Amino acid sequence: MAVQQETAVSVQELKIVPVAGLIGAEVRGVKLSADLDPAIVRVIRDAWLNYKVLFFREQHHLDDAGQEALATLFGSPVAHPTVPIKDGTTYVLELNSAGHGGRADSWHTDVTFVDAYPQASILRAIVVPAAGGDTVWANTAAAYESLPAELKELADRLWALHSNDYDYAAKRPKAAEGELQRQRDVFTSTLYETEHPVVHVHPETGERHLLLGHFVKKILGVTSSQSAQLFSLLQEHVIRLEHTVRWRWQPGDVAIWDNRATQHYAINDYGDQHRVVRRVTVDGGVPVGIDGRRSVTRKKQKKQSAD
């Protein structure tokens, strides 16, 4: 799959400019809101499906309520299933590097430990480091398409168990003790385990995507050793540089990505500089594998208090 490289789409002053070869475009000439002209909304949604992640500079007018309203252009906003929302909001998840577990430096697709995980994520930059703190996205359709035929045939048959109860310290070896404690007490306050196809069919584009990331606990039907090797083989393929785009944040930037078609990684290279971003997600449907089988949540269990 190839993203068009030299075409800028215009509706009035709106322009869509590709950022990387296989994923990502910057949208210029638009002030984001829930009241956008329907013609502009159509162009943005089409670009969102095509480029997987869209970037908008200088959206300083947006506040938390405006970001929540903007999300309705893509569907129904939904709060995170375990992490508390920001005070005074209905859906906003704040990722704050100053002691609030805001360094998501591991490749993942948002909330895949549930069956109908979000279809879209909208991230707004509030405080940005002077240097560092970029985010990288990977195109999981391009990753599938570039697999050798023999690996495609294997991946097509595989299913994986996703869970929020994973080895957080192993996935994020630089995590501070406070973040590890937050993982134990907040993020896993309700334990989820969901079976997803490793290859799912996008409900709008029909593309096939590799559904992996750090919430994968194991590949089903094989030994633990085989699972680790299969996961590593496919996951490393997803995040090849050819499949990615990297965004250098500025305050007021907004990124909107197709969470069904991407993984992302927030680079933890900014030391003790402050970084604050706020995210709203949009409810999604249950993934379907190429054989028509649907994902299913096998476990949803509230943790017992230690008291």
PDB file of C-alpha atoms in Angstrom:
ATOM      1  CA  MET A   1       0.000   0.000   0.000  1.00  0.00           C
ATOM      2  CA  ALA A   2       1.292   3.430  -0.904  1.00  0.00           C
ATOM      3  CA  VAL A   3       0.114   6.761   0.399  1.00  0.00           C
ATOM      4  CA  GLN A   4      -0.113   9.448  -2.265  1.00  0.00           C
ATOM      5  CA  GLN A   5       2.960  11.634  -2.005  1.00  0.00           C
ATOM      6  CA  GLU A   6       2.400  14.736  -4.103  1.00  0.00           C
ATOM      7  CA  THR A   7      -1.305  15.469  -3.854  1.00  0.00           C
ATOM      8  CA  ALA A   8      -2.743  18.174  -1.601  1.00  0.00           C
ATOM      9  CA  VAL A   9      -6.502  18.000  -1.115  1.00  0.00           C
ATOM     10  CA  SER A  10      -8.245  21.384  -0.817  1.00  0.00           C
ATOM     11  CA  VAL A  11     -11.697  22.307   0.458  1.00  0.00           C
ATOM     12  CA  GLN A  12     -11.689  26.082   0.793  1.00  0.00           C
ATOM     13  CA  GLU A  13      -8.378  26.686   2.629  1.00  0.00           C
ATOM     14  CA  LEU A  14      -7.874  23.112   3.801  1.00  0.00           C
ATOM     15  CA  LYS A  15      -4.759  21.273   2.616  1.00  0.00           C
ATOM     16  CA  ILE A  16      -3.572  17.751   3.411  1.00  0.00           C
ATOM     17  CA  VAL A  17       0.186  17.283   3.139  1.00  0.00           C
ATOM     18  CA  PRO A  18       1.790  13.820   3.630  1.00  0.00           C
ATOM     19  CA  VAL A  19       4.478  13.653   6.328  1.00  0.00           C
ATOM     20  CA  ALA A  20       5.997  10.207   5.654  1.00  0.00           C
ATOM     21  CA  GLY A  21       5.877   7.659   2.846  1.00  0.00           C
ATOM     22  CA  LEU A  22       3.377   5.156   4.254  1.00  0.00           C
ATOM     23  CA  ILE A  23       1.614   6.926   7.112  1.00  0.00           C
ATOM     24  CA  GLY A  24       0.753  10.373   8.404  1.00  0.00           C
ATOM     25  CA  ALA A  25      -0.347  13.714   6.993  1.00  0.00           C
ATOM     26  CA  GLU A  26      -0.525  17.279   8.280  1.00  0.00           C
ATOM     27  CA  VAL A  27      -3.847  19.039   7.779  1.00  0.00           C
ATOM     28  CA  ARG A  28      -3.511  22.796   7.264  1.00  0.00           C
ATOM     29  CA  GLY A  29      -6.012  25.609   7.055  1.00  0.00           C
ATOM     30  CA  VAL A  30      -8.607  24.291   9.492  1.00  0.00           C
ATOM     31  CA  LYS A  31      -9.683  25.316  12.986  1.00  0.00           C
ATOM     32  CA  LEU A  32     -10.872  22.131  14.651  1.00  0.00           C
ATOM     33  CA  SER A  33     -14.297  22.056  16.294  1.00  0.00           C
ATOM     34  CA  ALA A  34     -17.447  19.963  16.414  1.00  0.00           C
ATOM     35  CA  ASP A  35     -19.096  22.552  14.119  1.00  0.00           C
ATOM     36  CA  LEU A  36     -16.948  22.008  11.038  1.00  0.00           C
ATOM     37  CA  ASP A  37     -18.574  22.214   7.635  1.00  0.00           C
ATOM     38  CA  PRO A  38     -19.769  18.724   6.610  1.00  0.00           C
ATOM     39  CA  ALA A  39     -17.690  18.886   3.419  1.00  0.00           C
ATOM     40  CA  ILE A  40     -14.523  19.469   5.468  1.00  0.00           C
ATOM     41  CA  VAL A  41     -15.482  16.690   7.870  1.00  0.00           C
ATOM     42  CA  ARG A  42     -15.794  14.296   4.936  1.00  0.00           C
ATOM     43  CA  VAL A  43     -12.352  15.230   3.634  1.00  0.00           C
ATOM     44  CA  ILE A  44     -10.800  14.873   7.080  1.00  0.00           C
ATOM     45  CA  ARG A  45     -12.433  11.489   7.666  1.00  0.00           C
ATOM     46  CA  ASP A  46     -11.325  10.209   4.255  1.00  0.00           C
ATOM     47  CA  ALA A  47      -7.774  11.408   4.963  1.00  0.00           C
ATOM     48  CA  TRP A  48      -7.899   9.815   8.407  1.00  0.00           C
ATOM     49  CA  LEU A  49      -8.684   6.430   6.866  1.00  0.00           C
ATOM     50  CA  ASN A  50      -6.058   6.858   4.166  1.00  0.00           C
ATOM     51  CA  TYR A  51      -3.138   8.283   6.155  1.00  0.00           C
ATOM     52  CA  LYS A  52      -3.995   6.593   9.518  1.00  0.00           C
ATOM     53  CA  VAL A  53      -2.830   9.584  11.602  1.00  0.00           C
ATOM     54  CA  LEU A  54      -3.501  13.292  10.992  1.00  0.00           C
ATOM     55  CA  PHE A  55      -1.667  16.233  12.547  1.00  0.00           C
ATOM     56  CA  PHE A  56      -3.058  19.721  13.148  1.00  0.00           C
ATOM     57  CA  ARG A  57      -0.852  22.613  14.284  1.00  0.00           C
ATOM     58  CA  GLU A  58      -1.876  25.660  16.353  1.00  0.00           C
ATOM     59  CA  GLN A  59      -5.202  24.463  17.724  1.00  0.00           C
ATOM     60  CA  HIS A  60      -4.787  26.655  20.829  1.00  0.00           C
ATOM     61  CA  HIS A  61      -8.494  27.478  20.930  1.00  0.00           C
ATOM     62  CA  LEU A  62      -9.384  23.929  21.964  1.00  0.00           C
ATOM     63  CA  ASP A  63     -10.043  23.287  25.638  1.00  0.00           C
ATOM     64  CA  ASP A  64     -11.064  20.013  27.275  1.00  0.00           C
ATOM     65  CA  ALA A  65     -14.744  20.470  26.420  1.00  0.00           C
ATOM     66  CA  GLY A  66     -13.867  21.388  22.840  1.00  0.00           C
ATOM     67  CA  GLN A  67     -11.713  18.299  22.494  1.00  0.00           C
ATOM     68  CA  GLU A  68     -14.529  16.105  23.791  1.00  0.00           C
ATOM     69  CA  ALA A  69     -16.966  17.720  21.356  1.00  0.00           C
ATOM     70  CA  LEU A  70     -14.510  17.285  18.485  1.00  0.00           C
ATOM     71  CA  ALA A  71     -14.391  13.547  19.185  1.00  0.00           C
ATOM     72  CA  THR A  72     -18.086  13.239  18.313  1.00  0.00           C
ATOM     73  CA  LEU A  73     -17.192  13.779  14.639  1.00  0.00           C
ATOM     74  CA  PHE A  74     -15.685  10.288  14.727  1.00  0.00           C
ATOM     75  CA  GLY A  75     -18.260   8.511  16.904  1.00  0.00           C
ATOM     76  CA  SER A  76     -19.142   8.254  20.585  1.00  0.00           C
ATOM     77  CA  PRO A  77     -16.433   9.332  23.052  1.00  0.00           C
ATOM     78  CA  VAL A  78     -15.600   6.776  25.730  1.00  0.00           C
ATOM     79  CA  ALA A  79     -13.634   7.002  28.981  1.00  0.00           C
ATOM     80  CA  HIS A  80     -10.716   4.712  29.782  1.00  0.00           C
ATOM     81  CA  PRO A  81     -12.035   1.517  31.396  1.00  0.00           C
ATOM     82  CA  THR A  82      -9.735   1.666  34.447  1.00  0.00           C
ATOM     83  CA  VAL A  83      -7.844   4.971  34.651  1.00  0.00           C
ATOM     84  CA  PRO A  84      -9.770   7.919  36.175  1.00  0.00           C
ATOM     85  CA  ILE A  85     -10.608  10.828  33.881  1.00  0.00           C
ATOM     86  CA  LYS A  86      -9.313  14.351  34.403  1.00  0.00           C
ATOM     87  CA  ASP A  87     -11.314  16.311  36.967  1.00  0.00           C
ATOM     88  CA  GLY A  88     -14.072  18.387  35.425  1.00  0.00           C
ATOM     89  CA  THR A  89     -14.280  16.324  32.243  1.00  0.00           C
ATOM     90  CA  THR A  90     -16.318  13.387  31.013  1.00  0.00           C
ATOM     91  CA  TYR A  91     -13.788  11.552  28.839  1.00  0.00           C
ATOM     92  CA  VAL A  92     -10.363  13.254  29.005  1.00  0.00           C
ATOM     93  CA  LEU A  93      -7.375  11.137  30.035  1.00  0.00           C
ATOM     94  CA  GLU A  94      -4.408  13.310  31.042  1.00  0.00           C
ATOM     95  CA  LEU A  95      -0.906  11.933  30.521  1.00  0.00           C
ATOM     96  CA  ASN A  96       1.379  14.015  32.721  1.00  0.00           C
ATOM     97  CA  SER A  97       5.082  13.187  33.000  1.00  0.00           C
ATOM     98  CA  ALA A  98       5.223  14.775  36.461  1.00  0.00           C
ATOM     99  CA  GLY A  99       4.261  11.764  38.520  1.00  0.00           C
ATOM    100  CA  HIS A 100       1.090  10.642  36.765  1.00  0.00           C
ATOM    101  CA  GLY A 101       2.298   7.721  34.650  1.00  0.00           C
ATOM    102  CA  GLY A 102       2.418   9.845  31.525  1.00  0.00           C
ATOM    103  CA  ARG A 103       5.323   8.219  29.708  1.00  0.00           C
ATOM    104  CA  ALA A 104       3.802   5.675  27.310  1.00  0.00           C
ATOM    105  CA  ASP A 105       7.171   4.536  25.943  1.00  0.00           C
ATOM    106  CA  SER A 106       6.167   1.124  24.671  1.00  0.00           C
ATOM    107  CA  TRP A 107       4.604   0.216  21.345  1.00  0.00           C
ATOM    108  CA  HIS A 108       0.854  -0.315  21.674  1.00  0.00           C
ATOM    109  CA  THR A 109      -2.612   0.148  20.250  1.00  0.00           C
ATOM    110  CA  ASP A 110      -4.874   1.841  22.793  1.00  0.00           C
ATOM    111  CA  VAL A 111      -6.930  -0.397  25.124  1.00  0.00           C
ATOM    112  CA  THR A 112      -6.761  -3.655  23.147  1.00  0.00           C
ATOM    113  CA  PHE A 113      -7.301  -5.589  26.374  1.00  0.00           C
ATOM    114  CA  VAL A 114     -11.056  -5.126  25.791  1.00  0.00           C
ATOM    115  CA  ASP A 115     -12.959  -6.494  22.813  1.00  0.00           C
ATOM    116  CA  ALA A 116     -14.459  -3.298  21.304  1.00  0.00           C
ATOM    117  CA  TYR A 117     -11.372  -1.146  21.830  1.00  0.00           C
ATOM    118  CA  PRO A 118     -11.385   2.507  20.625  1.00  0.00           C
ATOM    119  CA  GLN A 119     -11.550   3.198  16.910  1.00  0.00           C
ATOM    120  CA  ALA A 120     -10.009   6.665  17.214  1.00  0.00           C
ATOM    121  CA  SER A 121      -7.768   8.555  19.600  1.00  0.00           C
ATOM    122  CA  ILE A 122      -7.458  12.350  19.723  1.00  0.00           C
ATOM    123  CA  LEU A 123      -4.374  13.700  21.490  1.00  0.00           C
ATOM    124  CA  ARG A 124      -3.824  17.381  22.328  1.00  0.00           C
ATOM    125  CA  ALA A 125      -0.443  18.791  23.390  1.00  0.00           C
ATOM    126  CA  ILE A 126      -0.607  21.053  26.448  1.00  0.00           C
ATOM    127  CA  VAL A 127       3.010  21.227  27.708  1.00  0.00           C
ATOM    128  CA  VAL A 128       5.849  20.144  25.435  1.00  0.00           C
ATOM    129  CA  PRO A 129       9.559  19.654  26.296  1.00  0.00           C
ATOM    130  CA  ALA A 130      12.031  22.040  24.672  1.00  0.00           C
ATOM    131  CA  ALA A 131      13.602  18.953  23.101  1.00  0.00           C
ATOM    132  CA  GLY A 132      12.395  15.362  22.974  1.00  0.00           C
ATOM    133  CA  GLY A 133       9.009  13.854  23.713  1.00  0.00           C
ATOM    134  CA  ASP A 134       8.112  13.057  20.099  1.00  0.00           C
ATOM    135  CA  THR A 135       5.527  10.376  19.295  1.00  0.00           C
ATOM    136  CA  VAL A 136       5.927   7.722  16.594  1.00  0.00           C
ATOM    137  CA  TRP A 137       3.097   5.831  14.853  1.00  0.00           C
ATOM    138  CA  ALA A 138       3.295   2.627  12.802  1.00  0.00           C
ATOM    139  CA  ASN A 139       0.959   1.616   9.970  1.00  0.00           C
ATOM    140  CA  THR A 140      -0.220  -1.922  10.749  1.00  0.00           C
ATOM    141  CA  ALA A 141      -1.768  -2.422   7.290  1.00  0.00           C
ATOM    142  CA  ALA A 142       1.500  -1.578   5.540  1.00  0.00           C
ATOM    143  CA  ALA A 143       3.211  -3.964   7.950  1.00  0.00           C
ATOM    144  CA  TYR A 144       0.856  -6.808   7.030  1.00  0.00           C
ATOM    145  CA  GLU A 145       1.139  -6.122   3.307  1.00  0.00           C
ATOM    146  CA  SER A 146       4.942  -6.220   3.411  1.00  0.00           C
ATOM    147  CA  LEU A 147       5.112  -9.608   5.140  1.00  0.00           C
ATOM    148  CA  PRO A 148       6.374 -12.520   3.005  1.00  0.00           C
ATOM    149  CA  ALA A 149       3.501 -14.684   1.779  1.00  0.00           C
ATOM    150  CA  GLU A 150       4.473 -17.563   4.075  1.00  0.00           C
ATOM    151  CA  LEU A 151       4.346 -15.314   7.172  1.00  0.00           C
ATOM    152  CA  LYS A 152       1.032 -13.831   6.071  1.00  0.00           C
ATOM    153  CA  GLU A 153      -0.439 -17.324   5.898  1.00  0.00           C
ATOM    154  CA  LEU A 154       0.829 -18.065   9.402  1.00  0.00           C
ATOM    155  CA  ALA A 155      -0.321 -14.747  10.885  1.00  0.00           C
ATOM    156  CA  ASP A 156      -3.760 -15.178   9.304  1.00  0.00           C
ATOM    157  CA  ARG A 157      -4.368 -18.213  11.521  1.00  0.00           C
ATOM    158  CA  LEU A 158      -3.011 -16.848  14.812  1.00  0.00           C
ATOM    159  CA  TRP A 159      -4.929 -15.478  17.785  1.00  0.00           C
ATOM    160  CA  ALA A 160      -3.479 -13.633  20.757  1.00  0.00           C
ATOM    161  CA  LEU A 161      -4.513 -13.009  24.353  1.00  0.00           C
ATOM    162  CA  HIS A 162      -4.412  -9.298  25.247  1.00  0.00           C
ATOM    163  CA  SER A 163      -4.496  -8.153  28.866  1.00  0.00           C
ATOM    164  CA  ASN A 164      -3.887  -5.065  30.993  1.00  0.00           C
ATOM    165  CA  ASP A 165      -2.241  -7.421  33.507  1.00  0.00           C
ATOM    166  CA  TYR A 166       1.114  -7.746  31.763  1.00  0.00           C
ATOM    167  CA  ASP A 167       4.742  -7.438  32.862  1.00  0.00           C
ATOM    168  CA  TYR A 168       4.854  -3.649  32.956  1.00  0.00           C
ATOM    169  CA  ALA A 169       8.409  -3.490  34.329  1.00  0.00           C
ATOM    170  CA  ALA A 170       9.700  -5.715  31.529  1.00  0.00           C
ATOM    171  CA  LYS A 171       7.924  -3.688  28.843  1.00  0.00           C
ATOM    172  CA  ARG A 172       9.116  -0.395  30.385  1.00  0.00           C
ATOM    173  CA  PRO A 173      12.417  -1.051  32.181  1.00  0.00           C
ATOM    174  CA  LYS A 174      12.952   2.689  32.823  1.00  0.00           C
ATOM    175  CA  ALA A 175       9.655   3.085  34.669  1.00  0.00           C
ATOM    176  CA  ALA A 176       9.904   4.734  38.083  1.00  0.00           C
ATOM    177  CA  GLU A 177       8.537   2.973  41.161  1.00  0.00           C
ATOM    178  CA  GLY A 178       5.627   5.418  41.290  1.00  0.00           C
ATOM    179  CA  GLU A 179       4.607   4.419  37.774  1.00  0.00           C
ATOM    180  CA  LEU A 180       4.897   0.728  38.638  1.00  0.00           C
ATOM    181  CA  GLN A 181       2.677   1.259  41.680  1.00  0.00           C
ATOM    182  CA  ARG A 182       0.132   3.147  39.555  1.00  0.00           C
ATOM    183  CA  GLN A 183       0.130   0.221  37.129  1.00  0.00           C
ATOM    184  CA  ARG A 184      -0.618  -2.195  39.950  1.00  0.00           C
ATOM    185  CA  ASP A 185      -3.208  -0.067  41.762  1.00  0.00           C
ATOM    186  CA  VAL A 186      -4.994   1.855  39.009  1.00  0.00           C
ATOM    187  CA  PHE A 187      -4.405   0.464  35.552  1.00  0.00           C
ATOM    188  CA  THR A 188      -5.142  -3.109  36.651  1.00  0.00           C
ATOM    189  CA  SER A 189      -7.897  -2.249  39.150  1.00  0.00           C
ATOM    190  CA  THR A 190     -10.129  -4.329  36.874  1.00  0.00           C
ATOM    191  CA  LEU A 191      -8.380  -7.196  35.101  1.00  0.00           C
ATOM    192  CA  TYR A 192      -9.240  -7.854  31.472  1.00  0.00           C
ATOM    193  CA  GLU A 193      -8.255 -10.678  29.147  1.00  0.00           C
ATOM    194  CA  THR A 194      -9.444 -10.613  25.534  1.00  0.00           C
ATOM    195  CA  GLU A 195      -8.738 -12.870  22.570  1.00  0.00           C
ATOM    196  CA  HIS A 196      -8.113 -11.042  19.291  1.00  0.00           C
ATOM    197  CA  PRO A 197      -7.124 -12.302  15.843  1.00  0.00           C
ATOM    198  CA  VAL A 198      -3.527 -11.374  15.049  1.00  0.00           C
ATOM    199  CA  VAL A 199      -4.839 -10.256  11.649  1.00  0.00           C
ATOM    200  CA  HIS A 200      -8.103  -8.322  11.629  1.00  0.00           C
ATOM    201  CA  VAL A 201     -10.101  -6.817   8.781  1.00  0.00           C
ATOM    202  CA  HIS A 202     -10.672  -3.068   8.983  1.00  0.00           C
ATOM    203  CA  PRO A 203     -14.445  -2.485   9.021  1.00  0.00           C
ATOM    204  CA  GLU A 204     -14.297   0.606   6.774  1.00  0.00           C
ATOM    205  CA  THR A 205     -11.362   0.079   4.408  1.00  0.00           C
ATOM    206  CA  GLY A 206     -11.300  -3.716   4.192  1.00  0.00           C
ATOM    207  CA  GLU A 207      -7.529  -3.671   4.771  1.00  0.00           C
ATOM    208  CA  ARG A 208      -5.876  -6.394   6.819  1.00  0.00           C
ATOM    209  CA  HIS A 209      -3.963  -5.240   9.895  1.00  0.00           C
ATOM    210  CA  LEU A 210      -1.605  -6.855  12.382  1.00  0.00           C
ATOM    211  CA  LEU A 211      -3.167  -6.481  15.841  1.00  0.00           C
ATOM    212  CA  LEU A 212      -0.325  -6.718  18.356  1.00  0.00           C
ATOM    213  CA  GLY A 213       1.424  -4.293  20.746  1.00  0.00           C
ATOM    214  CA  HIS A 214       2.405  -4.439  24.402  1.00  0.00           C
ATOM    215  CA  PHE A 215      -0.962  -5.656  25.711  1.00  0.00           C
ATOM    216  CA  VAL A 216      -0.346  -9.051  24.073  1.00  0.00           C
ATOM    217  CA  LYS A 217       0.165 -11.569  26.875  1.00  0.00           C
ATOM    218  CA  LYS A 218       0.682 -14.582  24.632  1.00  0.00           C
ATOM    219  CA  ILE A 219       0.027 -16.077  21.226  1.00  0.00           C
ATOM    220  CA  LEU A 220      -2.598 -18.786  21.693  1.00  0.00           C
ATOM    221  CA  GLY A 221      -2.122 -22.443  20.837  1.00  0.00           C
ATOM    222  CA  VAL A 222       1.676 -22.525  21.119  1.00  0.00           C
ATOM    223  CA  THR A 223       4.217 -22.849  23.930  1.00  0.00           C
ATOM    224  CA  SER A 224       5.405 -19.820  25.889  1.00  0.00           C
ATOM    225  CA  SER A 225       8.755 -19.917  24.102  1.00  0.00           C
ATOM    226  CA  GLN A 226       7.122 -20.174  20.686  1.00  0.00           C
ATOM    227  CA  SER A 227       4.702 -17.382  21.620  1.00  0.00           C
ATOM    228  CA  ALA A 228       7.555 -15.051  22.570  1.00  0.00           C
ATOM    229  CA  GLN A 229       9.380 -15.761  19.314  1.00  0.00           C
ATOM    230  CA  LEU A 230       6.303 -15.337  17.134  1.00  0.00           C
ATOM    231  CA  PHE A 231       5.334 -12.111  18.872  1.00  0.00           C
ATOM    232  CA  SER A 232       8.853 -10.713  18.544  1.00  0.00           C
ATOM    233  CA  LEU A 233       9.030 -11.630  14.847  1.00  0.00           C
ATOM    234  CA  LEU A 234       5.722  -9.972  13.955  1.00  0.00           C
ATOM    235  CA  GLN A 235       5.953  -7.019  16.328  1.00  0.00           C
ATOM    236  CA  GLU A 236       9.444  -6.070  15.144  1.00  0.00           C
ATOM    237  CA  HIS A 237       8.129  -6.157  11.588  1.00  0.00           C
ATOM    238  CA  VAL A 238       5.279  -3.768  12.464  1.00  0.00           C
ATOM    239  CA  ILE A 239       7.661  -1.122  13.824  1.00  0.00           C
ATOM    240  CA  ARG A 240      10.184  -1.156  10.986  1.00  0.00           C
ATOM    241  CA  LEU A 241      11.079   2.469  10.218  1.00  0.00           C
ATOM    242  CA  GLU A 242       9.558   2.186   6.740  1.00  0.00           C
ATOM    243  CA  HIS A 243       6.124   1.755   8.356  1.00  0.00           C
ATOM    244  CA  THR A 244       6.386   4.746  10.710  1.00  0.00           C
ATOM    245  CA  VAL A 245       5.979   8.489  11.050  1.00  0.00           C
ATOM    246  CA  ARG A 246       7.489  10.660  13.811  1.00  0.00           C
ATOM    247  CA  TRP A 247       5.879  13.868  15.040  1.00  0.00           C
ATOM    248  CA  ARG A 248       7.688  16.710  16.819  1.00  0.00           C
ATOM    249  CA  TRP A 249       5.083  18.256  19.107  1.00  0.00           C
ATOM    250  CA  GLN A 250       4.397  21.941  19.631  1.00  0.00           C
ATOM    251  CA  PRO A 251       1.911  23.271  22.220  1.00  0.00           C
ATOM    252  CA  GLY A 252      -1.556  23.365  20.676  1.00  0.00           C
ATOM    253  CA  ASP A 253      -0.919  20.465  18.298  1.00  0.00           C
ATOM    254  CA  VAL A 254      -3.607  17.828  17.851  1.00  0.00           C
ATOM    255  CA  ALA A 255      -3.097  14.322  16.482  1.00  0.00           C
ATOM    256  CA  ILE A 256      -6.035  12.129  15.460  1.00  0.00           C
ATOM    257  CA  TRP A 257      -5.295   8.520  14.589  1.00  0.00           C
ATOM    258  CA  ASP A 258      -7.134   5.414  13.491  1.00  0.00           C
ATOM    259  CA  ASN A 259      -6.533   3.175  16.497  1.00  0.00           C
ATOM    260  CA  ARG A 260      -7.616   0.132  14.474  1.00  0.00           C
ATOM    261  CA  ALA A 261      -4.845   0.720  11.941  1.00  0.00           C
ATOM    262  CA  THR A 262      -1.842   1.819  14.003  1.00  0.00           C
ATOM    263  CA  GLN A 263       0.462   1.349  16.940  1.00  0.00           C
ATOM    264  CA  HIS A 264       2.223   4.262  18.644  1.00  0.00           C
ATOM    265  CA  TYR A 265       5.118   4.998  20.989  1.00  0.00           C
ATOM    266  CA  ALA A 266       5.845   8.126  23.047  1.00  0.00           C
ATOM    267  CA  ILE A 267       9.609   8.585  23.121  1.00  0.00           C
ATOM    268  CA  ASN A 268      10.931   8.962  26.674  1.00  0.00           C
ATOM    269  CA  ASP A 269      14.014  11.057  25.928  1.00  0.00           C
ATOM    270  CA  TYR A 270      13.260  14.331  27.714  1.00  0.00           C
ATOM    271  CA  GLY A 271      14.518  13.617  31.235  1.00  0.00           C
ATOM    272  CA  ASP A 272      12.863  15.737  33.903  1.00  0.00           C
ATOM    273  CA  GLN A 273      11.334  18.205  31.444  1.00  0.00           C
ATOM    274  CA  HIS A 274       7.584  18.513  31.755  1.00  0.00           C
ATOM    275  CA  ARG A 275       5.239  16.963  29.185  1.00  0.00           C
ATOM    276  CA  VAL A 276       1.432  17.021  29.363  1.00  0.00           C
ATOM    277  CA  VAL A 277      -0.922  15.682  26.703  1.00  0.00           C
ATOM    278  CA  ARG A 278      -4.655  14.988  26.920  1.00  0.00           C
ATOM    279  CA  ARG A 279      -6.432  12.189  25.113  1.00  0.00           C
ATOM    280  CA  VAL A 280     -10.029  11.457  24.195  1.00  0.00           C
ATOM    281  CA  THR A 281     -10.928   8.120  22.618  1.00  0.00           C
ATOM    282  CA  VAL A 282     -13.917   7.129  20.490  1.00  0.00           C
ATOM    283  CA  ASP A 283     -15.717   3.846  21.034  1.00  0.00           C
ATOM    284  CA  GLY A 284     -15.045   1.119  18.486  1.00  0.00           C
ATOM    285  CA  GLY A 285     -16.473  -2.161  17.287  1.00  0.00           C
ATOM    286  CA  VAL A 286     -15.369  -5.728  17.952  1.00  0.00           C
ATOM    287  CA  PRO A 287     -12.585  -6.783  15.535  1.00  0.00           C
ATOM    288  CA  VAL A 288     -13.246  -9.521  12.997  1.00  0.00           C
ATOM    289  CA  GLY A 289     -10.604 -11.921  11.721  1.00  0.00           C
ATOM    290  CA  ILE A 290     -10.269 -12.946   8.103  1.00  0.00           C
ATOM    291  CA  ASP A 291     -12.281 -16.110   8.847  1.00  0.00           C
ATOM    292  CA  GLY A 292     -15.184 -14.044  10.209  1.00  0.00           C
ATOM    293  CA  ARG A 293     -14.568 -14.871  13.875  1.00  0.00           C
ATOM    294  CA  ARG A 294     -14.951 -11.979  16.294  1.00  0.00           C
ATOM    295  CA  SER A 295     -12.788 -11.014  19.249  1.00  0.00           C
ATOM    296  CA  VAL A 296     -14.109 -11.967  22.671  1.00  0.00           C
ATOM    297  CA  THR A 297     -13.382 -10.810  26.224  1.00  0.00           C
ATOM    298  CA  ARG A 298     -12.702 -13.876  28.372  1.00  0.00           C
ATOM    299  CA  LYS A 299     -12.116 -12.136  31.694  1.00  0.00           C
ATOM    300  CA  LYS A 300     -13.323  -8.971  33.368  1.00  0.00           C
ATOM    301  CA  GLN A 301     -12.636  -9.116  37.071  1.00  0.00           C
ATOM    302  CA  LYS A 302     -12.375  -6.370  39.652  1.00  0.00           C
ATOM    303  CA  LYS A 303      -9.314  -6.771  41.855  1.00  0.00           C
ATOM    304  CA  GLN A 304      -9.906  -7.606  45.471  1.00  0.00           C
ATOM    305  CA  SER A 305      -8.737  -4.987  47.941  1.00  0.00           C
ATOM    306  CA  ALA A 306      -5.602  -5.862  49.887  1.00  0.00           C
ATOM    307  CA  ASP A 307      -7.290  -4.672  53.110  1.00  0.00           C
TER     308      ASP A 307
END
